[in-house]
């Protein structure tokens, strides 16, 4: 009896722990939120909706998940689909795109950029819809002379209209190793992140007259191409073709998204705006994420369209005033 009595507190703690996880699985805690390692708020959701949720989230395999669309052999998939490389020479660059098309998602890619003298080259990684009134969410890495940092150029297009550029210098060498570049796109916001650190947020401000990409499915694209007319110091520094071929490497492609097929979404409720569709569809920056983004923008942002008064003599865009 004494031995049993000494074990009662341990047994009670075990039963309480089991009860907590059972209640969490059954949704008893409702919309309780936790903060994940990236500084986002995540909803604790019932486990039952996940049983029928068919969003894309699986281990990366380039042979299965993407197609090389141009470059005449300059794009290569190796290591059983784990590694993809794009190359650029004086004749041509190269590019690829996702096989899936998304209407909202969280897309991650690990990229190692062109090393050495990359002046005149651009490595682009972006989401885009087809047509003349397209939507687009851009990462573009503008090459530079050896020893000078890359410029990270970001932009958001809605219905064919962009002009929402923000540019950054990175706080590490993006050519020495792979780094993760992420686009989170849900009905409320778009968040650009680098290695889990948010660098930019574009909010849905349709109620204040600002267009937001929410109706056109987009694919992921990436390309390596020559843009010596503008990419480096406004085109003053040209591509040194004696350094060609230039190569960018990719791995770790992850698509956690509402995939569109034959006009239908893989997420419940079509656009997946219901609470059962995955935490990324309701993620937002918490105070930690906002603080990290402010740190990046204070120390590494080199251009912000929202402060370029000379460019907009008739007044800054509405989203800049609202922010």
XYZ file of C-alpha atoms in Angstrom:
323
model
C 0.000 0.000 0.000
C 2.809 2.440 0.856
C 4.495 1.788 -2.516
C 1.185 2.372 -4.296
C 0.625 5.615 -2.382
C 4.035 6.983 -3.379
C 3.244 6.331 -7.042
C -0.159 8.045 -6.953
C 1.172 11.600 -7.698
C 3.147 10.273 -10.678
C 0.120 8.361 -11.974
C -2.116 11.415 -11.513
C 0.338 13.634 -13.433
C 0.463 11.110 -16.251
C -3.328 10.945 -16.454
C -3.588 14.751 -16.494
C -1.043 15.002 -19.298
C -2.934 12.405 -21.370
C -6.188 14.245 -20.715
C -4.699 17.562 -21.905
C -3.569 16.123 -25.225
C -6.900 14.359 -25.768
C -8.795 17.609 -25.155
C -6.459 19.496 -27.489
C -7.053 16.904 -30.186
C -10.822 17.246 -29.740
C -10.677 21.032 -30.053
C -11.758 21.675 -26.474
C -9.383 24.624 -26.199
C -10.981 26.443 -29.148
C -8.831 29.109 -30.755
C -5.962 29.108 -28.259
C -2.777 30.435 -29.892
C 0.859 29.522 -29.431
C 3.935 31.247 -30.798
C 6.181 29.087 -32.954
C 9.935 29.346 -33.462
C 9.561 31.790 -36.379
C 7.771 34.362 -34.251
C 4.328 33.656 -35.699
C 1.044 32.944 -33.945
C -0.309 29.454 -34.607
C -3.801 28.259 -33.820
C -4.222 24.948 -32.004
C -6.647 23.157 -34.286
C -8.738 20.024 -33.966
C -6.975 16.976 -35.327
C -10.106 15.805 -37.153
C -10.083 18.480 -39.912
C -6.533 17.422 -40.777
C -7.871 13.974 -41.677
C -9.487 15.372 -44.825
C -7.101 18.262 -45.486
C -5.210 17.581 -48.705
C -2.828 20.506 -48.799
C 0.609 19.870 -50.269
C 3.228 19.295 -47.590
C 5.852 16.614 -48.152
C 9.581 16.055 -48.536
C 11.145 17.941 -51.416
C 11.862 16.146 -54.669
C 12.587 18.299 -57.680
C 12.040 15.471 -60.150
C 8.483 15.096 -58.864
C 7.559 18.672 -57.948
C 9.033 20.993 -60.599
C 9.738 21.184 -64.324
C 12.660 22.921 -66.010
C 11.034 25.298 -68.474
C 13.934 26.866 -70.374
C 17.713 26.932 -70.749
C 18.477 24.113 -73.193
C 20.130 21.848 -70.622
C 21.459 24.600 -68.348
C 19.040 23.536 -65.635
C 19.955 20.209 -64.012
C 18.306 17.999 -61.372
C 20.714 15.649 -59.574
C 21.162 13.664 -56.335
C 17.953 11.671 -56.894
C 15.903 14.856 -57.072
C 17.388 16.529 -53.985
C 19.450 19.175 -55.805
C 18.680 21.522 -58.699
C 21.150 23.868 -60.376
C 20.602 26.694 -62.844
C 23.408 28.121 -64.964
C 23.908 31.219 -67.094
C 26.352 31.821 -69.913
C 26.531 34.394 -72.677
C 24.061 32.427 -74.802
C 21.295 31.824 -72.290
C 20.151 31.544 -68.712
C 17.736 28.921 -67.367
C 14.653 28.489 -65.226
C 12.080 26.169 -63.695
C 8.603 26.264 -62.187
C 6.441 24.239 -59.829
C 4.094 21.667 -61.305
C 1.443 22.725 -58.797
C -0.535 25.939 -58.879
C -1.561 27.538 -55.579
C -4.223 29.841 -54.223
C -2.550 30.718 -50.897
C 0.352 28.870 -49.390
C 3.689 28.886 -47.590
C 6.543 28.238 -49.991
C 10.117 27.624 -48.827
C 13.281 27.234 -50.884
C 16.914 26.836 -49.873
C 19.173 28.686 -52.333
C 22.935 29.140 -52.652
C 23.534 32.124 -54.915
C 26.141 32.712 -57.624
C 29.544 33.168 -55.980
C 32.352 35.554 -56.897
C 31.799 38.284 -59.455
C 28.062 37.984 -60.091
C 27.591 41.538 -61.427
C 24.839 41.784 -64.039
C 23.155 38.521 -63.027
C 19.760 38.140 -61.396
C 18.525 35.072 -59.533
C 14.741 35.356 -59.329
C 12.467 33.311 -57.048
C 8.802 34.247 -57.112
C 5.116 33.366 -57.332
C 3.234 34.434 -60.447
C -0.106 33.945 -62.193
C -0.453 33.921 -66.004
C -2.008 36.604 -68.195
C -1.698 40.328 -68.812
C -3.219 41.309 -65.444
C -1.083 38.950 -63.397
C -0.360 38.749 -59.691
C 3.229 38.258 -58.524
C 5.271 38.063 -55.318
C 9.018 38.541 -55.901
C 12.366 37.733 -54.417
C 15.126 38.898 -56.797
C 18.817 38.670 -55.929
C 20.860 41.261 -57.819
C 24.489 40.236 -58.315
C 27.497 42.401 -57.584
C 31.266 42.612 -57.882
C 33.341 40.178 -55.822
C 33.352 41.177 -52.183
C 30.317 43.462 -52.459
C 27.002 42.280 -50.982
C 24.028 41.150 -53.005
C 20.943 43.348 -53.172
C 17.721 41.520 -52.260
C 14.875 43.110 -54.232
C 11.233 42.410 -53.265
C 8.011 43.433 -54.977
C 4.272 42.672 -55.014
C 2.171 42.888 -58.181
C -1.632 42.868 -58.289
C -3.506 42.750 -61.590
C -0.315 43.625 -63.472
C 0.651 46.606 -61.331
C 3.777 46.552 -59.167
C 5.837 49.561 -58.073
C 5.994 48.262 -54.486
C 9.717 47.676 -54.213
C 11.648 47.215 -51.017
C 15.361 46.374 -51.159
C 17.738 44.958 -48.570
C 21.343 43.962 -48.026
C 21.684 40.575 -46.366
C 23.435 40.091 -43.018
C 25.352 37.021 -44.238
C 27.130 35.754 -47.351
C 24.373 34.088 -49.442
C 26.944 32.388 -51.694
C 28.868 30.360 -49.095
C 25.979 28.103 -48.059
C 22.277 27.458 -48.555
C 19.777 29.810 -46.902
C 15.989 29.509 -46.726
C 13.792 32.100 -48.447
C 10.066 31.888 -47.689
C 6.855 33.418 -48.965
C 3.802 33.123 -46.737
C 0.664 34.130 -48.662
C -2.718 33.943 -46.985
C -5.929 35.977 -47.369
C -4.789 38.541 -44.787
C -1.116 39.161 -45.632
C 2.068 38.274 -47.494
C 5.215 37.796 -45.399
C 8.715 37.567 -46.872
C 11.191 35.723 -44.623
C 14.889 34.856 -44.720
C 16.029 31.920 -42.572
C 12.817 32.308 -40.562
C 13.313 36.036 -39.957
C 10.526 38.179 -41.433
C 11.853 41.061 -43.518
C 8.660 42.432 -45.082
C 4.889 42.246 -44.617
C 2.303 43.323 -47.212
C -1.146 43.396 -45.617
C -4.532 43.026 -47.250
C -5.885 46.602 -47.209
C -8.653 46.185 -49.765
C -11.038 47.957 -47.416
C -8.874 51.062 -47.908
C -8.658 50.777 -51.694
C -5.413 48.803 -52.071
C -5.466 45.770 -54.375
C -4.376 42.447 -52.864
C -3.596 39.191 -54.724
C -6.288 36.741 -53.672
C -8.178 35.495 -56.744
C -5.549 34.289 -59.206
C -3.710 30.995 -58.593
C 0.075 31.292 -58.874
C 2.972 28.932 -59.504
C 6.450 29.121 -58.019
C 9.103 30.136 -60.555
C 12.852 30.583 -60.388
C 15.380 31.654 -62.995
C 18.962 32.806 -63.453
C 19.347 35.405 -66.193
C 21.396 38.298 -67.524
C 20.161 41.775 -66.542
C 23.364 43.763 -66.944
C 21.416 46.755 -68.277
C 20.048 47.510 -64.802
C 20.900 44.894 -62.146
C 24.202 46.184 -60.752
C 24.581 49.895 -59.902
C 21.847 50.783 -62.330
C 23.599 49.048 -65.226
C 26.967 50.764 -64.774
C 28.674 47.436 -63.998
C 28.333 44.855 -66.766
C 28.517 41.067 -66.680
C 32.046 39.653 -66.887
C 31.480 36.734 -69.243
C 34.997 35.411 -68.618
C 33.580 34.195 -65.258
C 30.783 32.202 -66.922
C 29.080 29.864 -66.466
C 27.395 31.326 -63.386
C 25.564 28.803 -61.205
C 22.877 28.973 -58.509
C 21.917 25.893 -56.478
C 18.607 24.867 -54.909
C 17.407 22.322 -52.386
C 14.715 21.914 -49.716
C 11.726 23.052 -51.777
C 8.637 22.873 -49.571
C 5.099 23.710 -50.662
C 2.473 23.825 -47.925
C -0.402 25.218 -49.903
C -3.924 25.067 -51.229
C -3.278 23.417 -54.578
C -5.602 24.225 -57.465
C -6.578 21.498 -59.921
C -9.324 21.764 -62.531
C -10.610 24.904 -60.823
C -10.885 23.257 -57.407
C -8.820 23.824 -54.279
C -7.315 21.000 -52.234
C -8.238 22.949 -49.088
C -11.730 22.839 -47.559
C -14.029 25.777 -48.341
C -12.292 26.407 -51.656
C -9.891 29.181 -50.693
C -9.192 27.517 -47.367
C -10.201 30.462 -45.228
C -11.842 28.273 -42.610
C -10.070 27.516 -39.347
C -9.593 23.877 -40.342
C -7.249 24.603 -43.240
C -3.827 24.806 -41.624
C -2.126 27.299 -39.344
C -0.298 29.162 -42.122
C -3.660 30.397 -43.429
C -4.166 32.419 -40.263
C -0.552 33.195 -39.329
C 0.379 36.733 -38.451
C 3.434 38.367 -36.962
C 3.368 38.505 -33.197
C 5.348 41.095 -31.208
C 8.565 39.062 -31.531
C 8.176 38.712 -35.285
C 7.422 42.415 -35.639
C 10.490 43.296 -33.578
C 12.707 41.074 -35.746
C 11.296 42.627 -38.905
C 11.915 46.136 -37.562
C 15.512 45.125 -36.791
C 16.053 44.008 -40.400
C 14.387 47.086 -41.852
C 16.300 49.452 -39.564
C 19.697 47.902 -40.290
C 19.534 46.352 -43.757
C 16.788 48.035 -45.798
C 18.282 50.265 -48.502
C 15.135 51.273 -50.406
C 11.450 51.573 -49.496
C 8.897 52.827 -52.006
C 6.781 54.055 -49.115
C 9.358 56.748 -48.301
C 10.170 57.773 -51.894
C 8.313 61.090 -52.045
C 10.076 62.177 -55.267
C 8.811 59.081 -57.055
C 5.206 59.752 -56.060
C 4.754 63.543 -56.350
C 0.970 63.144 -56.320
C 1.131 61.353 -52.975
C 2.382 58.045 -51.601
C 0.386 54.866 -52.310
C -2.584 54.313 -50.024
C -1.059 51.313 -48.247
C 1.946 53.440 -47.259
C -0.288 56.066 -45.649
C -2.348 53.428 -43.844
C 0.777 51.753 -42.461
